[in-house]
mmCIF file with all atom_site columns, C-alpha atoms in Angstrom:
data_model
loop_
_atom_site.group_PDB
_atom_site.id
_atom_site.type_symbol
_atom_site.label_atom_id
_atom_site.label_alt_id
_atom_site.label_comp_id
_atom_site.label_asym_id
_atom_site.label_entity_id
_atom_site.label_seq_id
_atom_site.pdbx_PDB_ins_code
_atom_site.Cartn_x
_atom_site.Cartn_y
_atom_site.Cartn_z
_atom_site.occupancy
_atom_site.B_iso_or_equiv
_atom_site.pdbx_formal_charge
_atom_site.auth_seq_id
_atom_site.auth_comp_id
_atom_site.auth_asym_id
_atom_site.auth_atom_id
_atom_site.pdbx_PDB_model_num
ATOM 1   C CA . MET A 1 1   ? 98.266  104.973 101.678 1.00 0.00 ? 1   MET A CA 1
ATOM 2   C CA . SER A 1 2   ? 96.738  102.688 98.817  1.00 0.00 ? 2   SER A CA 1
ATOM 3   C CA . GLN A 1 3   ? 99.935  101.292 96.690  1.00 0.00 ? 3   GLN A CA 1
ATOM 4   C CA . ASP A 1 4   ? 99.927  101.965 92.624  1.00 0.00 ? 4   ASP A CA 1
ATOM 5   C CA . LEU A 1 5   ? 102.369 98.726  92.312  1.00 0.00 ? 5   LEU A CA 1
ATOM 6   C CA . THR A 1 6   ? 102.473 100.784 88.126  1.00 0.00 ? 6   THR A CA 1
ATOM 7   C CA . THR A 1 7   ? 104.609 102.746 89.964  1.00 0.00 ? 7   THR A CA 1
ATOM 8   C CA . TYR A 1 8   ? 107.008 100.932 91.634  1.00 0.00 ? 8   TYR A CA 1
ATOM 9   C CA . THR A 1 9   ? 110.399 99.447  89.654  1.00 0.00 ? 9   THR A CA 1
ATOM 10  C CA . GLU A 1 10  ? 110.796 96.180  88.481  1.00 0.00 ? 10  GLU A CA 1
ATOM 11  C CA . LYS A 1 11  ? 115.070 94.270  88.754  1.00 0.00 ? 11  LYS A CA 1
ATOM 12  C CA . ALA A 1 12  ? 116.333 95.487  85.854  1.00 0.00 ? 12  ALA A CA 1
ATOM 13  C CA . GLY A 1 13  ? 115.518 92.064  83.349  1.00 0.00 ? 13  GLY A CA 1
ATOM 14  C CA . ASP A 1 14  ? 112.976 90.759  85.593  1.00 0.00 ? 14  ASP A CA 1
ATOM 15  C CA . THR A 1 15  ? 110.977 88.383  83.535  1.00 0.00 ? 15  THR A CA 1
ATOM 16  C CA . TRP A 1 16  ? 108.649 87.231  86.598  1.00 0.00 ? 16  TRP A CA 1
ATOM 17  C CA . LEU A 1 17  ? 106.997 90.016  87.164  1.00 0.00 ? 17  LEU A CA 1
ATOM 18  C CA . SER A 1 18  ? 103.773 92.176  86.319  1.00 0.00 ? 18  SER A CA 1
ATOM 19  C CA . GLU A 1 19  ? 101.573 94.723  87.624  1.00 0.00 ? 19  GLU A CA 1
ATOM 20  C CA . THR A 1 20  ? 98.441  96.444  87.659  1.00 0.00 ? 20  THR A CA 1
ATOM 21  C CA . ALA A 1 21  ? 97.674  99.773  89.614  1.00 0.00 ? 21  ALA A CA 1
ATOM 22  C CA . ALA A 1 22  ? 96.622  97.376  92.065  1.00 0.00 ? 22  ALA A CA 1
ATOM 23  C CA . ARG A 1 23  ? 98.274  93.604  91.990  1.00 0.00 ? 23  ARG A CA 1
ATOM 24  C CA . VAL A 1 24  ? 102.305 92.313  91.639  1.00 0.00 ? 24  VAL A CA 1
ATOM 25  C CA . THR A 1 25  ? 101.615 89.013  90.501  1.00 0.00 ? 25  THR A CA 1
ATOM 26  C CA . PHE A 1 26  ? 104.717 86.616  90.518  1.00 0.00 ? 26  PHE A CA 1
ATOM 27  C CA . THR A 1 27  ? 104.349 83.557  88.292  1.00 0.00 ? 27  THR A CA 1
ATOM 28  C CA . ASN A 1 28  ? 106.971 80.471  88.830  1.00 0.00 ? 28  ASN A CA 1
ATOM 29  C CA . VAL A 1 29  ? 109.229 82.405  90.475  1.00 0.00 ? 29  VAL A CA 1
ATOM 30  C CA . ASP A 1 30  ? 112.781 79.491  91.222  1.00 0.00 ? 30  ASP A CA 1
ATOM 31  C CA . ARG A 1 31  ? 114.606 79.865  94.619  1.00 0.00 ? 31  ARG A CA 1
ATOM 32  C CA . PRO A 1 32  ? 117.250 80.970  92.105  1.00 0.00 ? 32  PRO A CA 1
ATOM 33  C CA . SER A 1 33  ? 115.225 83.745  90.894  1.00 0.00 ? 33  SER A CA 1
ATOM 34  C CA . SER A 1 34  ? 116.922 87.859  91.558  1.00 0.00 ? 34  SER A CA 1
ATOM 35  C CA . THR A 1 35  ? 114.484 89.682  90.607  1.00 0.00 ? 35  THR A CA 1
ATOM 36  C CA . TYR A 1 36  ? 112.186 92.620  93.238  1.00 0.00 ? 36  TYR A CA 1
ATOM 37  C CA . LEU A 1 37  ? 109.470 94.951  92.526  1.00 0.00 ? 37  LEU A CA 1
ATOM 38  C CA . TYR A 1 38  ? 110.431 98.050  95.695  1.00 0.00 ? 38  TYR A CA 1
ATOM 39  C CA . LYS A 1 39  ? 109.306 101.536 95.821  1.00 0.00 ? 39  LYS A CA 1
ATOM 40  C CA . ASP A 1 40  ? 111.552 104.517 96.890  1.00 0.00 ? 40  ASP A CA 1
ATOM 41  C CA . PHE A 1 41  ? 109.937 105.839 99.823  1.00 0.00 ? 41  PHE A CA 1
ATOM 42  C CA . GLY A 1 42  ? 113.887 107.573 101.062 1.00 0.00 ? 42  GLY A CA 1
ATOM 43  C CA . SER A 1 43  ? 116.038 107.931 103.865 1.00 0.00 ? 43  SER A CA 1
ATOM 44  C CA . GLY A 1 44  ? 113.863 107.524 107.076 1.00 0.00 ? 44  GLY A CA 1
ATOM 45  C CA . TYR A 1 45  ? 110.698 106.863 105.692 1.00 0.00 ? 45  TYR A CA 1
ATOM 46  C CA . TRP A 1 46  ? 109.763 103.068 107.994 1.00 0.00 ? 46  TRP A CA 1
ATOM 47  C CA . LEU A 1 47  ? 109.954 103.634 111.090 1.00 0.00 ? 47  LEU A CA 1
ATOM 48  C CA . ASN A 1 48  ? 107.031 102.339 113.266 1.00 0.00 ? 48  ASN A CA 1
ATOM 49  C CA . PHE A 1 49  ? 104.555 101.191 110.489 1.00 0.00 ? 49  PHE A CA 1
ATOM 50  C CA . GLU A 1 50  ? 100.923 99.198  109.357 1.00 0.00 ? 50  GLU A CA 1
ATOM 51  C CA . HIS A 1 51  ? 101.354 97.639  106.131 1.00 0.00 ? 51  HIS A CA 1
ATOM 52  C CA . SER A 1 52  ? 98.622  95.287  105.454 1.00 0.00 ? 52  SER A CA 1
ATOM 53  C CA . PHE A 1 53  ? 97.816  93.297  101.885 1.00 0.00 ? 53  PHE A CA 1
ATOM 54  C CA . GLU A 1 54  ? 95.227  91.136  99.945  1.00 0.00 ? 54  GLU A CA 1
ATOM 55  C CA . LEU A 1 55  ? 98.230  87.270  99.492  1.00 0.00 ? 55  LEU A CA 1
ATOM 56  C CA . ARG A 1 56  ? 97.256  84.881  97.246  1.00 0.00 ? 56  ARG A CA 1
ATOM 57  C CA . VAL A 1 57  ? 99.879  81.520  96.366  1.00 0.00 ? 57  VAL A CA 1
ATOM 58  C CA . THR A 1 58  ? 98.144  79.955  93.401  1.00 0.00 ? 58  THR A CA 1
ATOM 59  C CA . SER A 1 59  ? 99.629  76.791  92.900  1.00 0.00 ? 59  SER A CA 1
ATOM 60  C CA . ASN A 1 60  ? 103.817 75.771  94.328  1.00 0.00 ? 60  ASN A CA 1
ATOM 61  C CA . THR A 1 61  ? 105.843 72.859  95.230  1.00 0.00 ? 61  THR A CA 1
ATOM 62  C CA . ASP A 1 62  ? 107.439 72.427  97.764  1.00 0.00 ? 62  ASP A CA 1
ATOM 63  C CA . LEU A 1 63  ? 110.955 74.061  99.618  1.00 0.00 ? 63  LEU A CA 1
ATOM 64  C CA . SER A 1 64  ? 109.806 77.028  97.179  1.00 0.00 ? 64  SER A CA 1
ATOM 65  C CA . ILE A 1 65  ? 110.979 80.057  98.673  1.00 0.00 ? 65  ILE A CA 1
ATOM 66  C CA . THR A 1 66  ? 109.444 83.527  97.859  1.00 0.00 ? 66  THR A CA 1
ATOM 67  C CA . PHE A 1 67  ? 109.632 87.847  100.258 1.00 0.00 ? 67  PHE A CA 1
ATOM 68  C CA . PRO A 1 68  ? 106.006 88.737  99.274  1.00 0.00 ? 68  PRO A CA 1
ATOM 69  C CA . TRP A 1 69  ? 106.872 91.452  101.465 1.00 0.00 ? 69  TRP A CA 1
ATOM 70  C CA . MET A 1 70  ? 110.588 93.479  103.160 1.00 0.00 ? 70  MET A CA 1
ATOM 71  C CA . LEU A 1 71  ? 111.864 96.104  103.981 1.00 0.00 ? 71  LEU A CA 1
ATOM 72  C CA . SER A 1 72  ? 115.317 97.105  103.661 1.00 0.00 ? 72  SER A CA 1
ATOM 73  C CA . ASN A 1 73  ? 118.072 100.377 103.445 1.00 0.00 ? 73  ASN A CA 1
ATOM 74  C CA . ASP A 1 74  ? 119.387 97.978  100.755 1.00 0.00 ? 74  ASP A CA 1
ATOM 75  C CA . LEU A 1 75  ? 118.835 96.885  96.394  1.00 0.00 ? 75  LEU A CA 1
ATOM 76  C CA . ALA A 1 76  ? 119.153 93.363  96.555  1.00 0.00 ? 76  ALA A CA 1
ATOM 77  C CA . ASP A 1 77  ? 117.595 89.821  96.531  1.00 0.00 ? 77  ASP A CA 1
ATOM 78  C CA . TRP A 1 78  ? 116.725 87.782  99.866  1.00 0.00 ? 78  TRP A CA 1
ATOM 79  C CA . SER A 1 79  ? 120.416 86.438  99.531  1.00 0.00 ? 79  SER A CA 1
ATOM 80  C CA . THR A 1 80  ? 122.720 89.400  99.142  1.00 0.00 ? 80  THR A CA 1
ATOM 81  C CA . HIS A 1 81  ? 121.454 90.517  101.850 1.00 0.00 ? 81  HIS A CA 1
ATOM 82  C CA . ASP A 1 82  ? 121.502 87.387  104.405 1.00 0.00 ? 82  ASP A CA 1
ATOM 83  C CA . ALA A 1 83  ? 125.208 87.101  103.134 1.00 0.00 ? 83  ALA A CA 1
ATOM 84  C CA . SER A 1 84  ? 125.938 90.319  103.991 1.00 0.00 ? 84  SER A CA 1
ATOM 85  C CA . SER A 1 85  ? 128.263 91.592  107.183 1.00 0.00 ? 85  SER A CA 1
ATOM 86  C CA . THR A 1 86  ? 126.032 94.992  107.618 1.00 0.00 ? 86  THR A CA 1
ATOM 87  C CA . MET A 1 87  ? 123.024 94.914  105.855 1.00 0.00 ? 87  MET A CA 1
ATOM 88  C CA . ASP A 1 88  ? 119.259 94.769  107.538 1.00 0.00 ? 88  ASP A CA 1
ATOM 89  C CA . ALA A 1 89  ? 116.439 94.105  106.764 1.00 0.00 ? 89  ALA A CA 1
ATOM 90  C CA . LEU A 1 90  ? 112.808 92.960  107.543 1.00 0.00 ? 90  LEU A CA 1
ATOM 91  C CA . TYR A 1 91  ? 110.585 89.832  105.812 1.00 0.00 ? 91  TYR A CA 1
ATOM 92  C CA . ALA A 1 92  ? 107.407 87.897  105.700 1.00 0.00 ? 92  ALA A CA 1
ATOM 93  C CA . PHE A 1 93  ? 108.089 85.055  102.887 1.00 0.00 ? 93  PHE A CA 1
ATOM 94  C CA . LEU A 1 94  ? 106.853 82.069  101.908 1.00 0.00 ? 94  LEU A CA 1
ATOM 95  C CA . TYR A 1 95  ? 108.316 78.370  102.432 1.00 0.00 ? 95  TYR A CA 1
ATOM 96  C CA . GLY A 1 96  ? 106.694 75.462  99.754  1.00 0.00 ? 96  GLY A CA 1
ATOM 97  C CA . VAL A 1 97  ? 105.090 72.372  101.705 1.00 0.00 ? 97  VAL A CA 1
ATOM 98  C CA . ASP A 1 98  ? 103.651 70.269  99.023  1.00 0.00 ? 98  ASP A CA 1
ATOM 99  C CA . ALA A 1 99  ? 100.980 71.895  96.134  1.00 0.00 ? 99  ALA A CA 1
ATOM 100 C CA . SER A 1 100 ? 98.311  72.302  97.981  1.00 0.00 ? 100 SER A CA 1
ATOM 101 C CA . ASN A 1 101 ? 100.602 74.328  101.686 1.00 0.00 ? 101 ASN A CA 1
ATOM 102 C CA . ILE A 1 102 ? 102.622 76.840  101.505 1.00 0.00 ? 102 ILE A CA 1
ATOM 103 C CA . ARG A 1 103 ? 103.838 78.679  105.354 1.00 0.00 ? 103 ARG A CA 1
ATOM 104 C CA . LEU A 1 104 ? 104.072 82.054  105.444 1.00 0.00 ? 104 LEU A CA 1
ATOM 105 C CA . TYR A 1 105 ? 107.196 83.136  108.198 1.00 0.00 ? 105 TYR A CA 1
ATOM 106 C CA . LEU A 1 106 ? 108.045 86.631  110.056 1.00 0.00 ? 106 LEU A CA 1
ATOM 107 C CA . GLY A 1 107 ? 111.772 87.620  110.351 1.00 0.00 ? 107 GLY A CA 1
ATOM 108 C CA . GLU A 1 108 ? 114.920 89.931  110.610 1.00 0.00 ? 108 GLU A CA 1
ATOM 109 C CA . ILE A 1 109 ? 119.094 89.945  108.978 1.00 0.00 ? 109 ILE A CA 1
ATOM 110 C CA . ASN A 1 110 ? 120.482 92.589  111.375 1.00 0.00 ? 110 ASN A CA 1
ATOM 111 C CA . ASN A 1 111 ? 123.796 92.979  109.416 1.00 0.00 ? 111 ASN A CA 1
ATOM 112 C CA . GLY A 1 112 ? 123.948 89.381  107.815 1.00 0.00 ? 112 GLY A CA 1
ATOM 113 C CA . VAL A 1 113 ? 122.158 87.505  110.506 1.00 0.00 ? 113 VAL A CA 1
ATOM 114 C CA . ALA A 1 114 ? 118.664 86.057  109.897 1.00 0.00 ? 114 ALA A CA 1
ATOM 115 C CA . THR A 1 115 ? 116.248 85.308  112.131 1.00 0.00 ? 115 THR A CA 1
ATOM 116 C CA . ASN A 1 116 ? 112.893 83.530  111.317 1.00 0.00 ? 116 ASN A CA 1
ATOM 117 C CA . VAL A 1 117 ? 109.609 82.735  114.032 1.00 0.00 ? 117 VAL A CA 1
ATOM 118 C CA . SER A 1 118 ? 107.528 79.934  114.136 1.00 0.00 ? 118 SER A CA 1
ATOM 119 C CA . TYR A 1 119 ? 105.396 79.500  110.614 1.00 0.00 ? 119 TYR A CA 1
ATOM 120 C CA . TYR A 1 120 ? 101.670 79.615  109.628 1.00 0.00 ? 120 TYR A CA 1
ATOM 121 C CA . THR A 1 121 ? 100.479 77.026  106.946 1.00 0.00 ? 121 THR A CA 1
ATOM 122 C CA . LEU A 1 122 ? 98.181  78.663  104.126 1.00 0.00 ? 122 LEU A CA 1
ATOM 123 C CA . THR A 1 123 ? 96.680  76.813  101.883 1.00 0.00 ? 123 THR A CA 1
ATOM 124 C CA . VAL A 1 124 ? 97.176  77.144  98.244  1.00 0.00 ? 124 VAL A CA 1
ATOM 125 C CA . GLY A 1 125 ? 94.367  78.863  95.911  1.00 0.00 ? 125 GLY A CA 1
ATOM 126 C CA . THR A 1 126 ? 92.785  80.561  98.878  1.00 0.00 ? 126 THR A CA 1
ATOM 127 C CA . SER A 1 127 ? 93.013  84.485  99.865  1.00 0.00 ? 127 SER A CA 1
ATOM 128 C CA . TYR A 1 128 ? 94.504  85.508  102.914 1.00 0.00 ? 128 TYR A CA 1
ATOM 129 C CA . TRP A 1 129 ? 94.535  89.115  104.898 1.00 0.00 ? 129 TRP A CA 1
ATOM 130 C CA . VAL A 1 130 ? 97.955  90.348  106.316 1.00 0.00 ? 130 VAL A CA 1
ATOM 131 C CA . LYS A 1 131 ? 98.940  93.368  108.568 1.00 0.00 ? 131 LYS A CA 1
ATOM 132 C CA . ILE A 1 132 ? 102.265 93.373  109.135 1.00 0.00 ? 132 ILE A CA 1
ATOM 133 C CA . ALA A 1 133 ? 103.191 96.388  112.462 1.00 0.00 ? 133 ALA A CA 1
ATOM 134 C CA . ARG A 1 134 ? 105.978 97.795  113.317 1.00 0.00 ? 134 ARG A CA 1
ATOM 135 C CA . ASN A 1 135 ? 106.501 99.006  117.799 1.00 0.00 ? 135 ASN A CA 1
ATOM 136 C CA . GLY A 1 136 ? 109.886 99.907  118.817 1.00 0.00 ? 136 GLY A CA 1
ATOM 137 C CA . THR A 1 137 ? 110.762 96.675  118.037 1.00 0.00 ? 137 THR A CA 1
ATOM 138 C CA . ALA A 1 138 ? 108.153 94.360  118.288 1.00 0.00 ? 138 ALA A CA 1
ATOM 139 C CA . PHE A 1 139 ? 107.580 93.513  114.650 1.00 0.00 ? 139 PHE A CA 1
ATOM 140 C CA . ASN A 1 140 ? 104.441 91.244  114.183 1.00 0.00 ? 140 ASN A CA 1
ATOM 141 C CA . ILE A 1 141 ? 102.156 89.731  111.146 1.00 0.00 ? 141 ILE A CA 1
ATOM 142 C CA . TYR A 1 142 ? 98.266  89.344  111.651 1.00 0.00 ? 142 TYR A CA 1
ATOM 143 C CA . ILE A 1 143 ? 96.863  86.664  109.529 1.00 0.00 ? 143 ILE A CA 1
ATOM 144 C CA . TYR A 1 144 ? 92.617  87.087  108.129 1.00 0.00 ? 144 TYR A CA 1
ATOM 145 C CA . SER A 1 145 ? 90.426  85.434  106.463 1.00 0.00 ? 145 SER A CA 1
ATOM 146 C CA . ASP A 1 146 ? 88.719  88.154  105.673 1.00 0.00 ? 146 ASP A CA 1
ATOM 147 C CA . SER A 1 147 ? 89.416  92.143  103.179 1.00 0.00 ? 147 SER A CA 1
ATOM 148 C CA . GLY A 1 148 ? 87.415  93.825  106.841 1.00 0.00 ? 148 GLY A CA 1
ATOM 149 C CA . LEU A 1 149 ? 90.323  92.120  108.636 1.00 0.00 ? 149 LEU A CA 1
ATOM 150 C CA . THR A 1 150 ? 88.217  90.589  111.743 1.00 0.00 ? 150 THR A CA 1
ATOM 151 C CA . ASN A 1 151 ? 88.184  87.129  111.499 1.00 0.00 ? 151 ASN A CA 1
ATOM 152 C CA . LEU A 1 152 ? 92.077  86.478  112.743 1.00 0.00 ? 152 LEU A CA 1
ATOM 153 C CA . LEU A 1 153 ? 93.408  83.355  111.988 1.00 0.00 ? 153 LEU A CA 1
ATOM 154 C CA . SER A 1 154 ? 97.349  84.162  113.422 1.00 0.00 ? 154 SER A CA 1
ATOM 155 C CA . THR A 1 155 ? 99.319  85.944  114.993 1.00 0.00 ? 155 THR A CA 1
ATOM 156 C CA . LEU A 1 156 ? 102.898 85.583  114.753 1.00 0.00 ? 156 LEU A CA 1
ATOM 157 C CA . SER A 1 157 ? 105.210 88.161  116.596 1.00 0.00 ? 157 SER A CA 1
ATOM 158 C CA . LEU A 1 158 ? 109.560 89.036  117.029 1.00 0.00 ? 158 LEU A CA 1
ATOM 159 C CA . THR A 1 159 ? 111.092 90.448  118.883 1.00 0.00 ? 159 THR A CA 1
ATOM 160 C CA . LEU A 1 160 ? 113.490 92.409  116.981 1.00 0.00 ? 160 LEU A CA 1
ATOM 161 C CA . THR A 1 161 ? 116.881 92.084  117.791 1.00 0.00 ? 161 THR A CA 1
ATOM 162 C CA . ILE A 1 162 ? 118.487 95.525  114.623 1.00 0.00 ? 162 ILE A CA 1
ATOM 163 C CA . ASP A 1 163 ? 118.117 98.517  116.786 1.00 0.00 ? 163 ASP A CA 1
ATOM 164 C CA . SER A 1 164 ? 114.423 100.395 117.787 1.00 0.00 ? 164 SER A CA 1
ATOM 165 C CA . SER A 1 165 ? 115.821 103.624 115.664 1.00 0.00 ? 165 SER A CA 1
ATOM 166 C CA . LEU A 1 166 ? 116.434 102.204 112.794 1.00 0.00 ? 166 LEU A CA 1
ATOM 167 C CA . ALA A 1 167 ? 113.675 103.131 109.682 1.00 0.00 ? 167 ALA A CA 1
ATOM 168 C CA . PHE A 1 168 ? 113.792 101.768 106.081 1.00 0.00 ? 168 PHE A CA 1
ATOM 169 C CA . GLN A 1 169 ? 114.068 103.298 102.868 1.00 0.00 ? 169 GLN A CA 1
ATOM 170 C CA . TYR A 1 170 ? 112.829 100.529 100.868 1.00 0.00 ? 170 TYR A CA 1
ATOM 171 C CA . LEU A 1 171 ? 109.363 98.756  100.426 1.00 0.00 ? 171 LEU A CA 1
ATOM 172 C CA . TYR A 1 172 ? 109.980 95.243  98.388  1.00 0.00 ? 172 TYR A CA 1
ATOM 173 C CA . ALA A 1 173 ? 105.970 95.030  97.779  1.00 0.00 ? 173 ALA A CA 1
ATOM 174 C CA . PHE A 1 174 ? 108.617 91.192  95.901  1.00 0.00 ? 174 PHE A CA 1
ATOM 175 C CA . ASN A 1 175 ? 110.920 89.630  96.668  1.00 0.00 ? 175 ASN A CA 1
ATOM 176 C CA . SER A 1 176 ? 112.481 86.656  95.667  1.00 0.00 ? 176 SER A CA 1
ATOM 177 C CA . THR A 1 177 ? 115.083 84.511  97.553  1.00 0.00 ? 177 THR A CA 1
ATOM 178 C CA . GLY A 1 178 ? 118.463 84.388  94.856  1.00 0.00 ? 178 GLY A CA 1
ATOM 179 C CA . SER A 1 179 ? 119.836 81.136  95.779  1.00 0.00 ? 179 SER A CA 1
ATOM 180 C CA . GLY A 1 180 ? 119.155 77.484  96.205  1.00 0.00 ? 180 GLY A CA 1
ATOM 181 C CA . ALA A 1 181 ? 117.669 74.417  93.489  1.00 0.00 ? 181 ALA A CA 1
ATOM 182 C CA . SER A 1 182 ? 116.363 75.123  90.917  1.00 0.00 ? 182 SER A CA 1
ATOM 183 C CA . GLY A 1 183 ? 112.600 73.813  90.276  1.00 0.00 ? 183 GLY A CA 1
ATOM 184 C CA . LYS A 1 184 ? 110.941 75.121  92.865  1.00 0.00 ? 184 LYS A CA 1
ATOM 185 C CA . VAL A 1 185 ? 108.672 77.274  92.249  1.00 0.00 ? 185 VAL A CA 1
ATOM 186 C CA . VAL A 1 186 ? 105.871 79.417  93.264  1.00 0.00 ? 186 VAL A CA 1
ATOM 187 C CA . SER A 1 187 ? 102.857 81.649  91.548  1.00 0.00 ? 187 SER A CA 1
ATOM 188 C CA . GLY A 1 188 ? 100.729 84.020  92.789  1.00 0.00 ? 188 GLY A CA 1
ATOM 189 C CA . TYR A 1 189 ? 100.012 87.490  93.448  1.00 0.00 ? 189 TYR A CA 1
ATOM 190 C CA . VAL A 1 190 ? 99.867  90.434  96.345  1.00 0.00 ? 190 VAL A CA 1
ATOM 191 C CA . ASP A 1 191 ? 97.092  92.588  96.145  1.00 0.00 ? 191 ASP A CA 1
ATOM 192 C CA . SER A 1 192 ? 95.709  95.552  97.361  1.00 0.00 ? 192 SER A CA 1
ATOM 193 C CA . LEU A 1 193 ? 98.909  96.948  99.022  1.00 0.00 ? 193 LEU A CA 1
ATOM 194 C CA . ASN A 1 194 ? 97.793  99.820  101.796 1.00 0.00 ? 194 ASN A CA 1
ATOM 195 C CA . LEU A 1 195 ? 100.482 101.501 104.091 1.00 0.00 ? 195 LEU A CA 1
ATOM 196 C CA . ILE A 1 196 ? 100.272 103.293 106.991 1.00 0.00 ? 196 ILE A CA 1
ATOM 197 C CA . ILE A 1 197 ? 103.128 105.138 109.471 1.00 0.00 ? 197 ILE A CA 1
ATOM 198 C CA . THR A 1 198 ? 102.440 105.311 112.926 1.00 0.00 ? 198 THR A CA 1
ATOM 199 C CA . THR A 1 199 ? 103.627 106.988 116.528 1.00 0.00 ? 199 THR A CA 1
ATOM 200 C CA . ALA A 1 200 ? 105.304 104.285 119.078 1.00 0.00 ? 200 ALA A CA 1
ATOM 201 C CA . THR A 1 201 ? 103.537 103.930 122.153 1.00 0.00 ? 201 THR A CA 1
ATOM 202 C CA . ILE A 1 202 ? 105.144 105.531 125.146 1.00 0.00 ? 202 ILE A CA 1
ATOM 203 C CA . ALA A 1 203 ? 104.335 104.108 128.632 1.00 0.00 ? 203 ALA A CA 1
ATOM 204 C CA . PHE A 1 204 ? 104.171 106.487 130.660 1.00 0.00 ? 204 PHE A CA 1
ATOM 205 C CA . THR A 1 205 ? 103.002 107.271 134.499 1.00 0.00 ? 205 THR A CA 1
ATOM 206 C CA . THR A 1 206 ? 99.658  109.222 136.126 1.00 0.00 ? 206 THR A CA 1
ATOM 207 C CA . ASP A 1 207 ? 102.698 111.317 137.495 1.00 0.00 ? 207 ASP A CA 1
ATOM 208 C CA . ASP A 1 208 ? 104.317 112.242 134.001 1.00 0.00 ? 208 ASP A CA 1
ATOM 209 C CA . ALA A 1 209 ? 100.529 113.652 132.627 1.00 0.00 ? 209 ALA A CA 1
ATOM 210 C CA . VAL A 1 210 ? 100.103 116.441 132.174 1.00 0.00 ? 210 VAL A CA 1
ATOM 211 C CA . VAL A 1 211 ? 96.684  118.497 133.545 1.00 0.00 ? 211 VAL A CA 1
#
């Protein structure tokens, strides 16, 4: 499903985001900023899936943090999820190193406890194509240098602690931190968001096969 981002909803009062059908552009999003762009797919919609999009950071300062993709059953910025004892989420986030480099991480929040895996460093001003996939408790992000998703640069993997049957309602095409030091800003865009629902892989032996 190719997404029309003009059908997604901005948090009321947003001043950092702008959308076309294919792209959400985020401009000078500061760490204390609380802003997001989301779509309600209905309760229990996203369980196992593949989501892909183009990601490009156009400018950055050190210690910036922002979330170009996230799934949750609640509407809130990332810090609100993290501070809660009941909220769950899956996410990819960017952490600014300096004006030229920014790190891409994969993570989850399970009842307010955040877990992140090691990162891949992106170059500011360069486009990357990202595929995020979940199958049960297997959660992976694949980072490519081309839109055809053929030149794989890196894979980050996380074994989820949330229940494998937990599905999500809200997809964020962008989310913010909502806390932290001011003056740590980042700009860029997410483009060509495409969504696929997948079926969990079930292992079986030849004795289970139907002839």
